[in-house]
């Protein structure tokens, strides 16, 4: 962390296993929100870290995501990942309308009906890993492939197009400044692809998510073609991003904390609760995501935020707030179940949480059932971690059984 005392420059590039970023930890322990400078963008930003303060920011309509469009806002990637039309940069009531319509495809009942497809995809991948024999790279066989295959399968993307989609998504997540043009082209390619797919589904609906979202109604209201295409792109990005990282991160924790694995094997009915506790604990990304802009002056947690200021929140820090989670740096399988912020909060909480949890439950559950003697094939300190993107995950996870 460099820069002047008042406004530190925060690269948020810490990538040592699943250790917590010491720069972020330092910012968490300040008495009020700090001013920070990120690698890209024309302005500094406020950083809010406490659970209640983050909750406030994500629900205060004076702090707008939509207002950042058209500004060179502070961020970690050279090319902004989010599209201007995305639900991720809408404010209520527009975002509420789109979320209400799109979320009809992700009710628990809908996801329960999809689970057999996720189990089938997971078993096919684990069959391949078992056939190849140990040692095997779990990232290659399961972590990367299952979320990508699941979301693309459920969106109705032709299997022949999966490699193209996977490559485009990866290009969007790289932080290197030299990647800006490649990331912009990847975003344009994905947007055009899903626009065409939406048009096809309007004429020939199927049992995929795009068709389900196209059928969603609130009285006479429904999603138009552009809203559907942007939602499909958002799901393709977030559906692969979070689950891909978290399968690897969760398995790494299980294999380096045998007491966690033993607990789940002895009490498989607690799998979902333990997964949530690990999701709370894991620093699943680097730094921060999409900021908000203050539409008017706001006093927040001791800071005087002026109209036009950018405000970032850290879900990672909120998940480690000791006032909400006693001993927050400990994975406590008996911790009372309190909602965490790994999937966001408020009007921008991920609408596909039931699907993400189903993927994690299937991936971890099937892996533990089928490979009872699973262990790391290398010492933990030899596992290589991602250094190039905004994500935190092992590039390879060699396992044996």
mmCIF file of N, CA and C in Angstrom, residues 40 76 78 174-180 388:
data_model
loop_
_atom_site.group_PDB
_atom_site.id
_atom_site.type_symbol
_atom_site.label_atom_id
_atom_site.label_comp_id
_atom_site.label_asym_id
_atom_site.label_seq_id
_atom_site.Cartn_x
_atom_site.Cartn_y
_atom_site.Cartn_z
ATOM 1 N N UNK A 40 -7.175 1.899 -11.396
ATOM 2 C CA UNK A 40 -7.771 2.531 -12.571
ATOM 3 C C UNK A 40 -8.909 3.446 -12.141
ATOM 4 N N UNK A 76 -10.569 -1.978 -10.293
ATOM 5 C CA UNK A 76 -9.367 -2.805 -10.312
ATOM 6 C C UNK A 76 -8.979 -3.252 -11.713
ATOM 7 N N UNK A 78 -8.688 -2.690 -16.031
ATOM 8 C CA UNK A 78 -8.536 -1.621 -17.016
ATOM 9 C C UNK A 78 -9.844 -1.349 -17.749
ATOM 10 N N UNK A 174 -9.349 -10.303 -16.439
ATOM 11 C CA UNK A 174 -7.919 -10.025 -16.262
ATOM 12 C C UNK A 174 -7.718 -8.567 -15.870
ATOM 13 N N UNK A 175 -6.793 -8.302 -14.937
ATOM 14 C CA UNK A 175 -6.593 -6.944 -14.430
ATOM 15 C C UNK A 175 -5.536 -6.160 -15.199
ATOM 16 N N UNK A 176 -4.699 -6.820 -15.997
ATOM 17 C CA UNK A 176 -3.597 -6.174 -16.702
ATOM 18 C C UNK A 176 -4.107 -5.072 -17.640
ATOM 19 N N UNK A 177 -3.446 -3.894 -17.615
ATOM 20 C CA UNK A 177 -3.845 -2.772 -18.474
ATOM 21 C C UNK A 177 -3.739 -3.126 -19.949
ATOM 22 N N UNK A 178 -2.797 -4.007 -20.314
ATOM 23 C CA UNK A 178 -2.631 -4.404 -21.720
ATOM 24 C C UNK A 178 -3.797 -5.258 -22.212
ATOM 25 N N UNK A 179 -4.658 -5.673 -21.305
ATOM 26 C CA UNK A 179 -5.794 -6.522 -21.671
ATOM 27 C C UNK A 179 -7.029 -5.713 -22.061
ATOM 28 N N UNK A 180 -6.962 -4.388 -21.965
ATOM 29 C CA UNK A 180 -8.154 -3.547 -22.123
ATOM 30 C C UNK A 180 -8.867 -3.796 -23.453
ATOM 31 N N UNK A 388 -3.515 -13.106 -11.774
ATOM 32 C CA UNK A 388 -3.809 -12.251 -12.917
ATOM 33 C C UNK A 388 -5.186 -11.600 -12.906
#
